[in-house]
Every structure is written in structure tokens, then in C-alpha cells.
Coordinates of C-alpha atoms and ligand atoms in Angstrom, one line a residue:
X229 CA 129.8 111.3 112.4
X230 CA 129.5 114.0 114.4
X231 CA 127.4 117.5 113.4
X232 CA 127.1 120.5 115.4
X233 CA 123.6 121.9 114.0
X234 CA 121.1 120.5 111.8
X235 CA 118.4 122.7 110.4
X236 CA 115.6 120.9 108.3
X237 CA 113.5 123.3 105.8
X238 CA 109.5 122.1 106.2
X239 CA 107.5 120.9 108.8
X240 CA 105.7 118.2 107.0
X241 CA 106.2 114.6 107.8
X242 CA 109.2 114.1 106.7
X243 CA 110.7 117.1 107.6
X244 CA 109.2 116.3 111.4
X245 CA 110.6 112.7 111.8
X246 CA 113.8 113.0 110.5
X247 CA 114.5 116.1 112.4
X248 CA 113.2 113.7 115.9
X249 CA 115.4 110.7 114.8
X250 CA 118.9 112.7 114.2
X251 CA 117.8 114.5 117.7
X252 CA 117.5 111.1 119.4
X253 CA 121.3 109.3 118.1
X254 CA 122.7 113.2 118.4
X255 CA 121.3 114.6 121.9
X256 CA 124.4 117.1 121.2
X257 CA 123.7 118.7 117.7
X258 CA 121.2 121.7 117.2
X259 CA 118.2 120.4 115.6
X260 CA 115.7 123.2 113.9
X261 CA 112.7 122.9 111.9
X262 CA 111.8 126.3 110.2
X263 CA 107.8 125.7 109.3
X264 CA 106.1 128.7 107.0
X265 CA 102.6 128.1 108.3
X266 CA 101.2 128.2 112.0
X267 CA 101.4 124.4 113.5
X268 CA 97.7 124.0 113.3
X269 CA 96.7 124.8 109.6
X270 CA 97.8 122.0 107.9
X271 CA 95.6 120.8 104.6
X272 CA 94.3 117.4 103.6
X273 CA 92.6 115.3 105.4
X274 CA 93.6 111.0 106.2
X275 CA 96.7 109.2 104.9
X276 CA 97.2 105.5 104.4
X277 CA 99.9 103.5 105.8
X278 CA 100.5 100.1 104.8
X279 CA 101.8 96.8 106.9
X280 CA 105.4 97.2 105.7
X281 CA 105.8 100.5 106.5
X282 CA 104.4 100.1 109.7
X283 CA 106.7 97.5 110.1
X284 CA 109.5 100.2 109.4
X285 CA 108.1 102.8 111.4
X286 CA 108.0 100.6 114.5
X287 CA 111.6 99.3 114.0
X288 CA 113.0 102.7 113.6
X289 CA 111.0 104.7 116.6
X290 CA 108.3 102.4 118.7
X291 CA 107.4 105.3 120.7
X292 CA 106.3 107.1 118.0
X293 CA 105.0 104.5 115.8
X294 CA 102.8 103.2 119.2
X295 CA 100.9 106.8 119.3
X296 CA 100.6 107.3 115.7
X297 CA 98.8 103.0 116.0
X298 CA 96.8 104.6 118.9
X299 CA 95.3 107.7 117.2
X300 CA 95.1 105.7 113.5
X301 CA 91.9 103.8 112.2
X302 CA 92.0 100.4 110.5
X303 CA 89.8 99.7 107.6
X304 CA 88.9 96.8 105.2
X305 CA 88.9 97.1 101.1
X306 CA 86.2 97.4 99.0
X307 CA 85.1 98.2 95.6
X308 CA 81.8 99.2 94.3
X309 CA 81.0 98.4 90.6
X310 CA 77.1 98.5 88.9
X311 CA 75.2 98.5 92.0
X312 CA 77.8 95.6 93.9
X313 CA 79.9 96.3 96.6
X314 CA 82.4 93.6 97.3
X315 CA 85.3 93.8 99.9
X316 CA 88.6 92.4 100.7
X317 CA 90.2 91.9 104.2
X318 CA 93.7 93.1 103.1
X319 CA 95.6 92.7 106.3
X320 CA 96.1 95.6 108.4
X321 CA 95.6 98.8 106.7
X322 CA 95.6 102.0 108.8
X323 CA 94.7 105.5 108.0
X324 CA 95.5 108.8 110.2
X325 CA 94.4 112.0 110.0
X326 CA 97.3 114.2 108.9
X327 CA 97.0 116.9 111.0
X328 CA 97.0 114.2 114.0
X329 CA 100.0 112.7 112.1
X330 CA 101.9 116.1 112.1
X331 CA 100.6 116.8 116.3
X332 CA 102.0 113.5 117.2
X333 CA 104.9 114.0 115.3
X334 CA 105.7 117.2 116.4
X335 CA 104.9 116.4 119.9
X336 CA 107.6 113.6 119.7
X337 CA 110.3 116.0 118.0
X338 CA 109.6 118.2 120.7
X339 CA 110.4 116.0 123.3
X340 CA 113.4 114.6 121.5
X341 CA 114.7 118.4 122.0
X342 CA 114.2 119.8 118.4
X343 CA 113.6 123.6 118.4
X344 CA 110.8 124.8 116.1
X345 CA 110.2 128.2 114.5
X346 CA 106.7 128.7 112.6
X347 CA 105.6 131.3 110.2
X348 CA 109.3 131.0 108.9
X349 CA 109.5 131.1 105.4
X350 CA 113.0 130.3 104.7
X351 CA 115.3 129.6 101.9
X352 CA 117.8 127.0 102.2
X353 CA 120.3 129.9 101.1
X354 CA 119.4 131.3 104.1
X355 CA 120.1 129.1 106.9
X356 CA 123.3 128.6 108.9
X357 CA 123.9 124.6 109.7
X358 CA 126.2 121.5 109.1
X359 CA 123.9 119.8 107.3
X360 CA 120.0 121.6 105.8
X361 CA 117.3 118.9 105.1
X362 CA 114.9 120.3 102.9
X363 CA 111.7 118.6 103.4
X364 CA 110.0 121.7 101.7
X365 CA 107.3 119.2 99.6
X366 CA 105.8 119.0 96.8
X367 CA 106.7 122.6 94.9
X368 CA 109.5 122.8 97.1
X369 CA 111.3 126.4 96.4
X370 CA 114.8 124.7 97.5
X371 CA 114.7 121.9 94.6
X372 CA 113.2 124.4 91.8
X373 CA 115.8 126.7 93.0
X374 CA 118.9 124.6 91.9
X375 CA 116.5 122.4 89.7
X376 CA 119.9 121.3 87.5
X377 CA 122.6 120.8 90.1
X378 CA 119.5 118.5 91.2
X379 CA 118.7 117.7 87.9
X380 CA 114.9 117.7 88.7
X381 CA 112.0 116.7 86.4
X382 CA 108.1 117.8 87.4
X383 CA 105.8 115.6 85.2
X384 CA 102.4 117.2 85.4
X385 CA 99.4 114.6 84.9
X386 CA 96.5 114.5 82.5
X387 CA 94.4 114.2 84.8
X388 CA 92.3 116.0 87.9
X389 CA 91.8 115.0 91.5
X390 CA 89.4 116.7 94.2
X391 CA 91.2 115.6 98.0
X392 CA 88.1 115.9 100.1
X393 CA 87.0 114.7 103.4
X394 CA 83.2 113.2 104.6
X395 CA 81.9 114.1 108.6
X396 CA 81.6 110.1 109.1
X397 CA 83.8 107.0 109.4
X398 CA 82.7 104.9 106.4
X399 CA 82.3 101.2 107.1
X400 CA 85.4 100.5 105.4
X401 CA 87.6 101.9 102.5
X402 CA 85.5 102.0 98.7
X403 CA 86.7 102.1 95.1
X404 CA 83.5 103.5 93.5
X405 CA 83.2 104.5 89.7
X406 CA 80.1 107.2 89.7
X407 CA 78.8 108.5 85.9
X408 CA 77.2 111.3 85.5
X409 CA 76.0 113.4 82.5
X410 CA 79.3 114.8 82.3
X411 CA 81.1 111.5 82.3
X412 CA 82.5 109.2 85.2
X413 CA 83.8 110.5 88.1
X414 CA 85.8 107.9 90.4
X415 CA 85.9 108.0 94.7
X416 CA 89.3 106.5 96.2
X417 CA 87.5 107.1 100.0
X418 CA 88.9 105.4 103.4
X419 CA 87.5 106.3 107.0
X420 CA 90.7 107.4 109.2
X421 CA 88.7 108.9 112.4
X422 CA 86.1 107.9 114.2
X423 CA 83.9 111.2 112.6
X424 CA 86.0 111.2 109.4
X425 CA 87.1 109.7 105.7
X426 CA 89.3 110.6 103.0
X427 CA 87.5 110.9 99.9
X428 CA 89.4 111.7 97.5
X429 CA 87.7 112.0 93.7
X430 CA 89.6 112.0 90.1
X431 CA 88.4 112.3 86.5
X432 CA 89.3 112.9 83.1
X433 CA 90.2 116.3 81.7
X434 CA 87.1 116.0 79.2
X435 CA 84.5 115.2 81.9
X436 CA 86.2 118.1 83.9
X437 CA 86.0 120.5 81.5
X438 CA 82.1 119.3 80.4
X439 CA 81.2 119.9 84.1
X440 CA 82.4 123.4 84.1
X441 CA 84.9 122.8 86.7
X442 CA 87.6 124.7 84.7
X443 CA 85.8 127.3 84.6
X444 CA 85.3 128.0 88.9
X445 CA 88.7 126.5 89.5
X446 CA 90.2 129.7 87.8
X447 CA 88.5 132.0 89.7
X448 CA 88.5 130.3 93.3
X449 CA 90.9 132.2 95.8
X450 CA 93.8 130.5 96.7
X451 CA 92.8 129.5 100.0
X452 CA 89.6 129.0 99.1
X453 CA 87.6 125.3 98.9
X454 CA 85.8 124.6 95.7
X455 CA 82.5 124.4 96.8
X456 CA 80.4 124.1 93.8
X457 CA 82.5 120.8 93.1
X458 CA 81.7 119.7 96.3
X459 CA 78.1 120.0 96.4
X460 CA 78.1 118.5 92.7
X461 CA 80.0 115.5 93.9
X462 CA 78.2 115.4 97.4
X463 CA 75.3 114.2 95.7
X464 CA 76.7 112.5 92.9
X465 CA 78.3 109.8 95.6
X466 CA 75.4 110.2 97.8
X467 CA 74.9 106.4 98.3
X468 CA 78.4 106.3 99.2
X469 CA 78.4 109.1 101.8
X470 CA 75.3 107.6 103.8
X471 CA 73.8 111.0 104.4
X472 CA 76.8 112.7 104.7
X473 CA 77.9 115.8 102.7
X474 CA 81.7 116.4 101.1
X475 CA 84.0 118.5 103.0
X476 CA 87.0 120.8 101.7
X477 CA 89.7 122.2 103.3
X478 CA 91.6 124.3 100.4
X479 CA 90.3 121.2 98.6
X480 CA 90.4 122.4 94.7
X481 CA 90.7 120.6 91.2
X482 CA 94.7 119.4 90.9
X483 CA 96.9 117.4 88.5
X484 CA 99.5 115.1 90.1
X485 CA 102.9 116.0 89.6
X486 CA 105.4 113.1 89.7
X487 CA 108.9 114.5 90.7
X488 CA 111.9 113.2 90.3
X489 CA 115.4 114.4 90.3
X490 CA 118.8 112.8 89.3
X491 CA 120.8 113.8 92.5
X492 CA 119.4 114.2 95.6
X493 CA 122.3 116.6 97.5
X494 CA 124.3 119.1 96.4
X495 CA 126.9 120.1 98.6
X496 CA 125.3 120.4 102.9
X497 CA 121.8 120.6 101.4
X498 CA 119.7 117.4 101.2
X499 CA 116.5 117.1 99.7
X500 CA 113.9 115.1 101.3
X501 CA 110.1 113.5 100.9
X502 CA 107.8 115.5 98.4
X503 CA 110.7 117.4 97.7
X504 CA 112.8 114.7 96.0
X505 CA 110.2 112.5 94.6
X506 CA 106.3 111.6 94.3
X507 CA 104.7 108.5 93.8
X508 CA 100.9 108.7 92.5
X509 CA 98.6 108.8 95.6
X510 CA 96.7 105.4 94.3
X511 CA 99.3 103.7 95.8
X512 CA 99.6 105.6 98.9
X513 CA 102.9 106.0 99.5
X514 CA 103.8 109.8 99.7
X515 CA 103.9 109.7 103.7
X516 CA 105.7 106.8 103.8
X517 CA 108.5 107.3 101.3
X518 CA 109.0 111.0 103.3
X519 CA 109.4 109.1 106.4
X520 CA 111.4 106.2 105.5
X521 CA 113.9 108.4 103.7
X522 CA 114.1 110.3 107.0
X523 CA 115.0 106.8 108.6
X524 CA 117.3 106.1 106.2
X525 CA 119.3 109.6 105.8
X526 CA 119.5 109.9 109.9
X527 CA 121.2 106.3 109.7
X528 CA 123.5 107.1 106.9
X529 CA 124.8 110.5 109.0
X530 CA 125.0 107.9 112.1
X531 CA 127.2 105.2 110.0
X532 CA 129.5 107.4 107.5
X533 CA 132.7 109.3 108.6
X534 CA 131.7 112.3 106.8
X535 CA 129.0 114.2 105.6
X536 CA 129.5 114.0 101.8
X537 CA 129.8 109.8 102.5
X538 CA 126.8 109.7 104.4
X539 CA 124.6 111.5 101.7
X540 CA 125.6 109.7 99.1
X541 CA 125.1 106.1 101.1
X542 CA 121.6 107.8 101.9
X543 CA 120.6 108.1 98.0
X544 CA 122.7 105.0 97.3
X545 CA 120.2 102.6 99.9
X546 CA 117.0 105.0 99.2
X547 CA 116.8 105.4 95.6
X548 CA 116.4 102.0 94.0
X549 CA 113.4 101.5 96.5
X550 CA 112.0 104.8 95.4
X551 CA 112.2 104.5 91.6
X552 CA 110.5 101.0 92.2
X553 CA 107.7 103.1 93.9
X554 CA 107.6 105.2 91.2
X555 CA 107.0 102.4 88.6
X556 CA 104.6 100.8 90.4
X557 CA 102.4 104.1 91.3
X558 CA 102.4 105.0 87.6
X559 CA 101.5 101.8 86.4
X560 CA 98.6 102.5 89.0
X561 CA 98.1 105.8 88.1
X562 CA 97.6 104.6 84.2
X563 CA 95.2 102.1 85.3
X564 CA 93.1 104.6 87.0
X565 CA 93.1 106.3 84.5
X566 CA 91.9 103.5 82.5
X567 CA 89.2 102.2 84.7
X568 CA 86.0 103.9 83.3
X569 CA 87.0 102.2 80.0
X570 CA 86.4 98.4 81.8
X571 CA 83.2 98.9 84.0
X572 CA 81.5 96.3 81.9
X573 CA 83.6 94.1 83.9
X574 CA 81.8 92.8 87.2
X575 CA 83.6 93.7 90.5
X576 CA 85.2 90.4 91.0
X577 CA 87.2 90.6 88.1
X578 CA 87.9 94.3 88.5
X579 CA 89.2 93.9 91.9
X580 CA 91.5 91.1 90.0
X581 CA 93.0 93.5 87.7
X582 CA 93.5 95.8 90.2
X583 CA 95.0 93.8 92.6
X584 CA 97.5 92.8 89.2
X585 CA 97.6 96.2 87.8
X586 CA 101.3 96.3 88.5
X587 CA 102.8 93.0 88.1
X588 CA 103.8 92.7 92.0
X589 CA 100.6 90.4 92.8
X590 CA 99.8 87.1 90.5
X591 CA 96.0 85.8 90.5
X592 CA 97.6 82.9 92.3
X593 CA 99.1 84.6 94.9
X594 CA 95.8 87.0 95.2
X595 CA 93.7 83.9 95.4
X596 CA 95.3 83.1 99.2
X597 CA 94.0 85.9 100.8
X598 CA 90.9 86.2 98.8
X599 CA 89.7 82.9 97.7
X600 CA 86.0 83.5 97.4
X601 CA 86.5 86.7 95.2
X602 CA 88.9 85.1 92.6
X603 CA 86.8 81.9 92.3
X604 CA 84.2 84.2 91.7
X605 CA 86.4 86.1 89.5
X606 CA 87.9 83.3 87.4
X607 CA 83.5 81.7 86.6
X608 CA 83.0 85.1 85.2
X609 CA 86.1 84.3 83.1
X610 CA 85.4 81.3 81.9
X611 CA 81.6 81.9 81.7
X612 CA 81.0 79.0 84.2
X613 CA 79.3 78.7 87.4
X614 CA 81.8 79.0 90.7
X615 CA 81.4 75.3 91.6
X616 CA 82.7 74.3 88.2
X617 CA 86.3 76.3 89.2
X618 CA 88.9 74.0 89.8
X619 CA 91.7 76.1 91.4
X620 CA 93.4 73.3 92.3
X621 CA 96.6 74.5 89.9
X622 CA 94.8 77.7 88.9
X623 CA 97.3 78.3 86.7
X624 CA 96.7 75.2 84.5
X625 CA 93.3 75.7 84.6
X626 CA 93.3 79.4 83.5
X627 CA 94.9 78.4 80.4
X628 CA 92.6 75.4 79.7
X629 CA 89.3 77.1 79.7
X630 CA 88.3 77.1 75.9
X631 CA 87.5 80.7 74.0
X632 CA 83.8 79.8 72.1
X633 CA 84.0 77.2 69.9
X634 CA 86.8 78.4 67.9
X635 CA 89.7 77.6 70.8
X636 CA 89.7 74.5 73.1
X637 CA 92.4 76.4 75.5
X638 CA 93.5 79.9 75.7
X639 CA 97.1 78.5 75.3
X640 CA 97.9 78.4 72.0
X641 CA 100.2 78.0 69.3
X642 CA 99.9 81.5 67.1
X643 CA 101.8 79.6 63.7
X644 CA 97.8 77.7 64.0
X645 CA 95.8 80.8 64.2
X646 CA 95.5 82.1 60.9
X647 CA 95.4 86.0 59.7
X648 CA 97.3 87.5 63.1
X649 CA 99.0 90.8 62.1
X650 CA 102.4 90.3 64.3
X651 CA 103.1 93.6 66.3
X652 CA 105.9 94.4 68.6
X653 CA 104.7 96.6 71.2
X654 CA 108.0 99.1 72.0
X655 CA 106.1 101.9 73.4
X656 CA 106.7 103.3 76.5
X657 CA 103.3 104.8 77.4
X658 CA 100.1 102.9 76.2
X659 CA 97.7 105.9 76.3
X660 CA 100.8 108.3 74.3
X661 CA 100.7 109.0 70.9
X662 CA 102.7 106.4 69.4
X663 CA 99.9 104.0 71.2
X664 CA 97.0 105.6 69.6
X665 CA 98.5 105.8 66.2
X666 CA 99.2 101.8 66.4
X667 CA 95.2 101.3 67.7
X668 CA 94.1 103.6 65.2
X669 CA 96.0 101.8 62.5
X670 CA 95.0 98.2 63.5
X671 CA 91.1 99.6 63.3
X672 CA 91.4 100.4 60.0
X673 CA 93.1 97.0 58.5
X674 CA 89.9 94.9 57.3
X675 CA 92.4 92.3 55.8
X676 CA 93.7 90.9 59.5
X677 CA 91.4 88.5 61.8
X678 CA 93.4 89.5 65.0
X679 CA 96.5 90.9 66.1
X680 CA 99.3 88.7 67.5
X681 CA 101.3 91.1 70.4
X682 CA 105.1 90.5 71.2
X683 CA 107.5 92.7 73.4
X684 CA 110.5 92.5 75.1
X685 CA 110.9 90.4 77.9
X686 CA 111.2 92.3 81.2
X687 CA 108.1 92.7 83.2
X688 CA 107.9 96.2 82.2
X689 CA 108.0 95.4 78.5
X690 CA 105.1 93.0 79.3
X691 CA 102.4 94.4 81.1
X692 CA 102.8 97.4 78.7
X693 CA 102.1 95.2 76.2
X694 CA 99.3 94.0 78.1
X695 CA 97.9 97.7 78.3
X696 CA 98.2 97.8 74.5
X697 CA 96.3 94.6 74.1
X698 CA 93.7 95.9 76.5
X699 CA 93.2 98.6 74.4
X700 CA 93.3 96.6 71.0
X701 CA 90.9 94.3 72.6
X702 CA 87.9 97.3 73.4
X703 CA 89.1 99.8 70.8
X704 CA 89.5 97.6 68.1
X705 CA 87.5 94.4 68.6
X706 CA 89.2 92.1 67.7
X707 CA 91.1 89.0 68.8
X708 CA 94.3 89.3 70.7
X709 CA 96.7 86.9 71.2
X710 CA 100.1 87.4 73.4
X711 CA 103.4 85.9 72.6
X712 CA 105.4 85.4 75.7
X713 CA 108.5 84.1 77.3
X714 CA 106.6 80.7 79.9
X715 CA 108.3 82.4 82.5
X716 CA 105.7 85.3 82.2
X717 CA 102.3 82.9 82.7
X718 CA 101.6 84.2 85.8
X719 CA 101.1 87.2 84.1
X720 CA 99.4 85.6 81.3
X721 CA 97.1 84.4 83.7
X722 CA 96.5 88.0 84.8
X723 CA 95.9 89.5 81.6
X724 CA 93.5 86.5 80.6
X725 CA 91.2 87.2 83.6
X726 CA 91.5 90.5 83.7
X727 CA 90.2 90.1 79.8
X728 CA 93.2 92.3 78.7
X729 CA 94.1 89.3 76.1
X730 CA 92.1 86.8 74.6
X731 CA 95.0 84.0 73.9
X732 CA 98.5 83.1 75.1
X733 CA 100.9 81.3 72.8
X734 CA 103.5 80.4 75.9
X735 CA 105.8 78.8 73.4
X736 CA 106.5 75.1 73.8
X737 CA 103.8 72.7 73.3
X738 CA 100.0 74.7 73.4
Ligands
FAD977 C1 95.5 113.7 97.2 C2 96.6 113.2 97.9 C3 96.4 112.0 98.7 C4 97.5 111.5 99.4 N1 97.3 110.3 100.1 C5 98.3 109.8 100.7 C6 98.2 108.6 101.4 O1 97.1 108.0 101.5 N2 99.3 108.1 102.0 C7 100.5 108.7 102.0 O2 101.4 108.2 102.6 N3 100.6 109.9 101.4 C8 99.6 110.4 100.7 N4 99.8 111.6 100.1 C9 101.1 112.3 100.0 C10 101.5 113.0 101.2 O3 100.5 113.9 101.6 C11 102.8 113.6 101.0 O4 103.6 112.8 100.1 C12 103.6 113.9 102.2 O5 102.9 114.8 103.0 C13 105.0 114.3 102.0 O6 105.6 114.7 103.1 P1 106.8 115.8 103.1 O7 107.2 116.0 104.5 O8 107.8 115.4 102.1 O9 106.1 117.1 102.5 P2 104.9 118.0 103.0 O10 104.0 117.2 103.8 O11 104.3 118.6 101.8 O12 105.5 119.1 103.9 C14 106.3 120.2 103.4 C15 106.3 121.3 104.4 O13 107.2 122.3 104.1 C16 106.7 123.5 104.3 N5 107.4 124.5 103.5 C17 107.5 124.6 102.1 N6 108.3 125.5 101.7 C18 108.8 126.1 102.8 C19 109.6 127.2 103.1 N7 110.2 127.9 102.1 N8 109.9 127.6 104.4 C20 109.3 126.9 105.4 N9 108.5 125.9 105.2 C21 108.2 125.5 104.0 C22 105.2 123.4 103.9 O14 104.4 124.4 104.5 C23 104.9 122.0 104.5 O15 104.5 122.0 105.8 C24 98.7 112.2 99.4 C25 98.9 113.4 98.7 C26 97.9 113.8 97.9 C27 98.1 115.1 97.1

């Protein structure tokens, strides 16, 4: 399909590749990108980008993949838990900087041919072209602006993140849970310069409050950095800043806003990146789902005969990988949330349930790229030293390992366990309402010696029981035991060394 002009709305990632790619398989149509602020004051600070979507980044322009590898800083895993640090050599995880993201970039769309205007606050309304790509972010004006025809939803988060930056390139990424008198603060930090780390920090709305952090966020100027925070947290994370102080760059207290919207075009306008959806930044993803909807919407105008065709193949191949995202990131974003509740676990079998926090790794599968840490994991499981860990079938064995002296095996038959209250987890959100009325209600039966769980049996339905059990489990105290479909033990086998259940009844013999 052929277009005369193209205008895009936002200079941001997305806004910035997209506008390059439709410039490189159109050399003939008028490519624009109409930026608000100047081209050098972007916020923020690194931004992660996984093996795949390098994979998809290089398949879809190697010349601008190669210089955003070149300027981009590879890191290991780690997580650091009561005074351990233990890392993981996940393969090939890259961080840049994103104002070197942007230069590179916009360097690239340059060359392509795309014109540029900055300090051009424009409305889509505005703007004269075929087709308008509005890659306007996060609180994007265009989507609020016809938030029905789009039929958008803003979900604002419980809780508070700080995005700061460090003056140093820690050895390698860190997980690290800090408490404090206020309560527990938690660092998501990875180096992406040679001189320079993300470190990002989130906590509860309780601990924020406690710390008086309400309080300066509502009087800080809007471009201001919260520098009181900073300091706090500077030396609250001091072992994990070796020497180094927090920096800010309009770095304030912020809740996550998950967007989502039920069409993603209405007539010539397109909505792209931030602008169409978020995914929770524990999984990463924000840069990378801007981007690879840019891939796909300049191939959909490349394939389709017309412009209405192509932008409905573009949400047609786009969206089912984007609201997979978006399950996956808040699943992650609800264990987060969770984690200072299990930091009596040690880091081996934290680093476990992280790694399974969303049903897309199984221990087993974890256990081939980090064998040492799951064997490690799985003794402090089963209360046995590493040598005596057969992982052999790890899977067998997981269930075997007895519970006391009251259970030979974790895999049981609940008809032989006697005073289980049966419970059919249907919510939807384990830390809602409905969640805390069930918990609260299980604490107060005195007649029950443990709870036997059931739920639907998608994976959905099934780790969402498993974050009700979890909660059963530390709330409640008492014994849990899962009733699930066999073709769920590999997540049974999560959930039991992760501690979230304390017995599996798999059906069939036990
Ligand atoms: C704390 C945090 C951590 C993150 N970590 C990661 C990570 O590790 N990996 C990752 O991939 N992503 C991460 N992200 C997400 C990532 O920053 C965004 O998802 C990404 O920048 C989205 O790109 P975008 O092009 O859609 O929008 P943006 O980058 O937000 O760009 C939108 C642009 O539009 C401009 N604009 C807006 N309105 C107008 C207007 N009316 N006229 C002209 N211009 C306008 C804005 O100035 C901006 O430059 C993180 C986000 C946060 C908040």
C-alpha cells in the first residue's frame, strides 16, 4: 500500500522506530515526528532488553539493532536476601541508557530521511497526513482524548515506585529487599553504562506514607527530583551502591498505570507503545512492546491493500502477544508486591519463585540453566543437605519428600487427610477484597485442621489459587493442600518449593 505522508505524534521509542522503518520500505512518503520537548531532555535513566527481542530487533533493522548492541551494557542476575547475594547467568541481558536509545534512534530515523519538529506540542486533531501514529506514551492526550472510540481503561496501582539512577556500573543487576523503620523498601537496579545503573525502588502505600513521602511528593515542583527520598534511600541501599549516592532526574514517587484499550485505531489515527498499552516494568517490556508494535504496524501498511486492512491486521498480529504481556507483568507485579511477606525464605528458594512467579518457567526447566541454585533450592525444601537431592526426575522427587512425620510424600490423596475445609478459589485478584474476606474467614474457623484448595483448570485459575494458598499458608497457619488436574505438576512442583502449598492431591494414585 502506498501513503503519501505519514506523521507520528511522540518522539519516544516507538514513535522513533516506527517512523525510521515506514521511511526505509517507503523512501517516497513524508515521514514526520512532531516531539513536545527539546531532543536532549529525555527522563529515566537504563532500559532492559531481553534475548528475544533482540532477536526481533535485529531481524527487523540490523543497522540499528548493531549500534543500539554497541552502545548497550550486558549484565548477570542477582538477588540479595538476609545478608546473601546469589546470581544467575540468564543468557544475554542488555540494558541501554534511554536517552542513548532515543540518540541512536533518532540518528537512524534521520538518516532514513524522517523530518523532525521539536518543542511541537501537537494534537492528533491537528495534523494533516494519510495515516497519524500516535506514539504520545503513557498519559498520551490523543488516547484520553477519544478514550471510548478507543475504549481505554487506565488501572492506577496500589503501589509507589522511585526510577532513579547510581554514578557507577554495578557488578551486575540485584533484587534487594531493604527494611527500614518505616517498613521494606525493595531495589530492582541493573548497570546499563559504563558510569551508570538503573535503580529503580518500590514500596507499599503504608511504608510510603510512614516515611513521610506523601507528604514532599505533594509539594515537589513538577520538574523537580525528590531529593529527600533520595538521600533516605541513598543510604538505606548503601551496601548496594558501593559508595555511591542515588541520582534523580524528575525522579518522584509514582504508581504504575496499566493501560489498555479495546481498539487500537479509529479511523487514520493509530495508537502506538505507552499509548495503547503498559506492561508492569518488573518484567521489562515497555521498550520493547513500543518497538515491536512499530515492526509490526510498518509491515501491516507494507502487506495490506489499504489502510483500514492494514490497521486492523496490525492489532490482529499484535494484540494477542500484548495481552499475554500483560498477564504475565501483572502476575509479576502482584508478586512484587508480595515479596516482603516471604523474606523468611532464603535466596535460593526466592529466586525459584521468582523465576515461576508466572507459570512460563517450571523448576525443571529453571534447573538447566541454574543447576547449582535449584539443588540448593530444592535441600532447603526438603530440609536436607544438597548432596542428598536427587534431581534425577526432579519432579518425582519433589513430590516424594515427606512433610514431618505426619506425610510420607507431599502427593497425597485429600479423601485421607482428615478435617480439610474444601474451598474453590474463583477470585480474580488474590490481594482484592473477596481474597481477604475468604483468609479472614478461614482464620477464624477453629473447627478445620487445614484447608483443601480447588480451582478451575486453566493456568490462570491455578496459580491464582496458588497466591491464595500462599496467603492461607502465612496468614492463616495452617495446612494447605491443592487439588489439581496431573497435567498441572509442574506447577505443583513450583508451588511446593516455593512453599506456597504444603500438599498436592494430583488425583490418581498418591
Ligand atoms: C520505572 C520504569 C522502568 C521502566 N523500565 C523499562 C525497562 O527496563 N525496559 C523497557 O523496555 N521499558 C521500561 N520502561 C517503559 C518504557 O520507558 C516505556 O514503555 C517506553 O518508553 C514506551 O515508549 P513509547 O514510545 O510508547 O512512549 P514514550 O517513551 O513515553 O514516548 C512518548 C513521547 O511522546 C511525547 N509526547 C507526548 N504527548 C505529546 C504531544 N501532545 N505532542 C508531541 N509530543 C508528545 C513525549 O514527550 C514522549 O517523548 C520503564 C518505565 C518505567 C516507568
Amino acid at each position: 500500500m502506498k501513503l503519501r505522508s505519514v506523521d507520528v505524534l511522540g518522539g519516544g521509542p516507538g514513535g522513533l522506530y516506527v517512523a525510521r522503518l515506514l521511511k526505509l520500505r517507503h523512501p517516497h512518503t513524508r515521514v514526520r515526528v512532531f516531539e513536545q520537548s527539546e531532543p536532549a531532555s529525555t527522563f529515566g535513566f537504563g532500559v532492559g532488553l531481553a534475548t528475544r527481542t533482540q532477536r526481533n530487533l535485529d531481524a527487523a533493522d540490523p543497522e540499528t539493532f548493531a549500534a543500539i548492541v554497541a552502545n548497550s551494557w550486558s549484565h548477570e542476575m542477582s538477588m540479595a536476601v538476609g545478608g546473601r547475594q546469589v546470581s544467575l547467568a540468564l543468557d544475554n541481558l542488555i540494558a541501554i541508557g534511554r536517552s542513548m536509545l532515543l540518540d541512536i534512534l533518532r540518528a537512524h530515523a534521520a538518516e532514513a530521511g524522517v523530518e523532525f519538529r521539536y518543542n511541537a506540542r501537537v494534537t492528533a486533531d491537528e495534523l494533516d497526513a494519510d495515516l497519524v501514529i500516535a506514539a504520545d506514551g503513557v498519559s498520551s492526550g490523543t488516547r484520553e482524548s477519544r478514550a471510548e472510540v478507543f475504549g481505554a481503561r487506565v488501572d492506577v496501582h496500589k503501589g509507589l515506585y522511585l526510577w532513579a539512577g547510581t554514578d557507577v556500573a554495578l557488578p551486575r543487576a540485584v533484587f534487594a529487599p531493604m527494611r527500614t523503620e518505616y517498613g521494606t523498601f525493595v531495589a530492582h537496579a541493573y548497570p546499563y553504562a559504563s558510569d551508570r545503573s538503573t535503580f529503580l525502588i518500590e514500596t507499599d502505600e503504608e511504608t510510603w506514607r510512614r516515611a513521610g513521602f506523601d507528604v514532599a511528593s505533594e509539594r515537589l515542583p513538577l520538574d523537580a527530583s525528590d531529593t529527600d527520598s533520595l538521600e533516605y534511600l541513598g543510604e538505606a541501599f548503601a551496601e548496594h551502591l558501593h559508595g555511591h549516592r542515588l541520582i534523580g532526574n524528575r525522579t518522584r514517587w509514582l504508581r504504575f498505570r496499566t493501560v489498555s484499550c479495546e481498539r487500537w485505531h479509529d479511523g487514520n489515527v493509530v495508537l502506538l507503545g505507552d499509548a495503547a498499552h503498559t506492561a508492569h516494568y518488573s518484567i521489562g517490556s515497555g521498550t520493547k512492546l513500543a518497538m515491536e508494535g512499530g515492526i509490526a504496524l510498518a509491515a501491516a501498511i507494507a502487506d495490506a491493500d489499504d489502510l483500514e486492512a492494514a490497521l486492523v491486521q496490525y492489532e490482529q498480529v499484535r494484540r494477542p502477544a500484548v495481552e499475554h504481556l500483560q498477564e504475565t507483568a501483572t502476575r509479576s507485579m502482584s508478586w512484587w508486591d508480595s515479596f516482603p511477606t516471604r523474606l523468611d525464605l532464603p535466596v535460593e528458594q526466592l529466586l525459584v519463585s521468582y523465576m515461576t512467579r508466572a507459570g512460563k518457567v517450571s523448576v525443571d526447566r529453571f534447573a538447566g540453566s541454574a543447576g547449582d541454585v535449584v539443588r540448593t533450592a530444592l535441600a532447603q525444601y526438603a530440609r536436607c543437605e544438597v548432596s542428598h537431592v536427587d534431581d534425577g526426575n526432579l519432579t518425582e522427587w519433589v513430590l516424594r519428600q515427606p512433610l514431618g512425620t505426619a506425610f510420607g510424600s507431599r502427593r497425597v490423596r485429600a479423601s485421607e487427610v482428615p478435617g480439610l475445609r474444601p474451598v474453590h478459589v474463583s477470585v480474580s485478584d488474590p490481594w482484592g477484597s473477596g481474597a481477604d474476606t475468604l483468609v479472614k474467614e478461614l482464620g477464624a474457623d477453629e473447627a478445620m485442621s487445614g484447608v483443601l484448595l480447588s480451582a478451575a483448570d486453566d493456568t490462570g485459575s491455578v496459580l491464582t489459587m496458588f497466591d491464595v494458598a500462599e496467603r492461607i499458608r502465612r496468614e492463616v497457619g495452617t495446612l494447605v493442600v491443592a487439588r489439581l488436574d496431573p497435567e498441572a505438576t509442574e506447577l505443583a512442583v513450583g508451588a511446593l518449593v516455593t512453599e506456597r502449598v504444603d500438599l498436592v492431591d494430583l488425583g490418581g494414585a498418591a
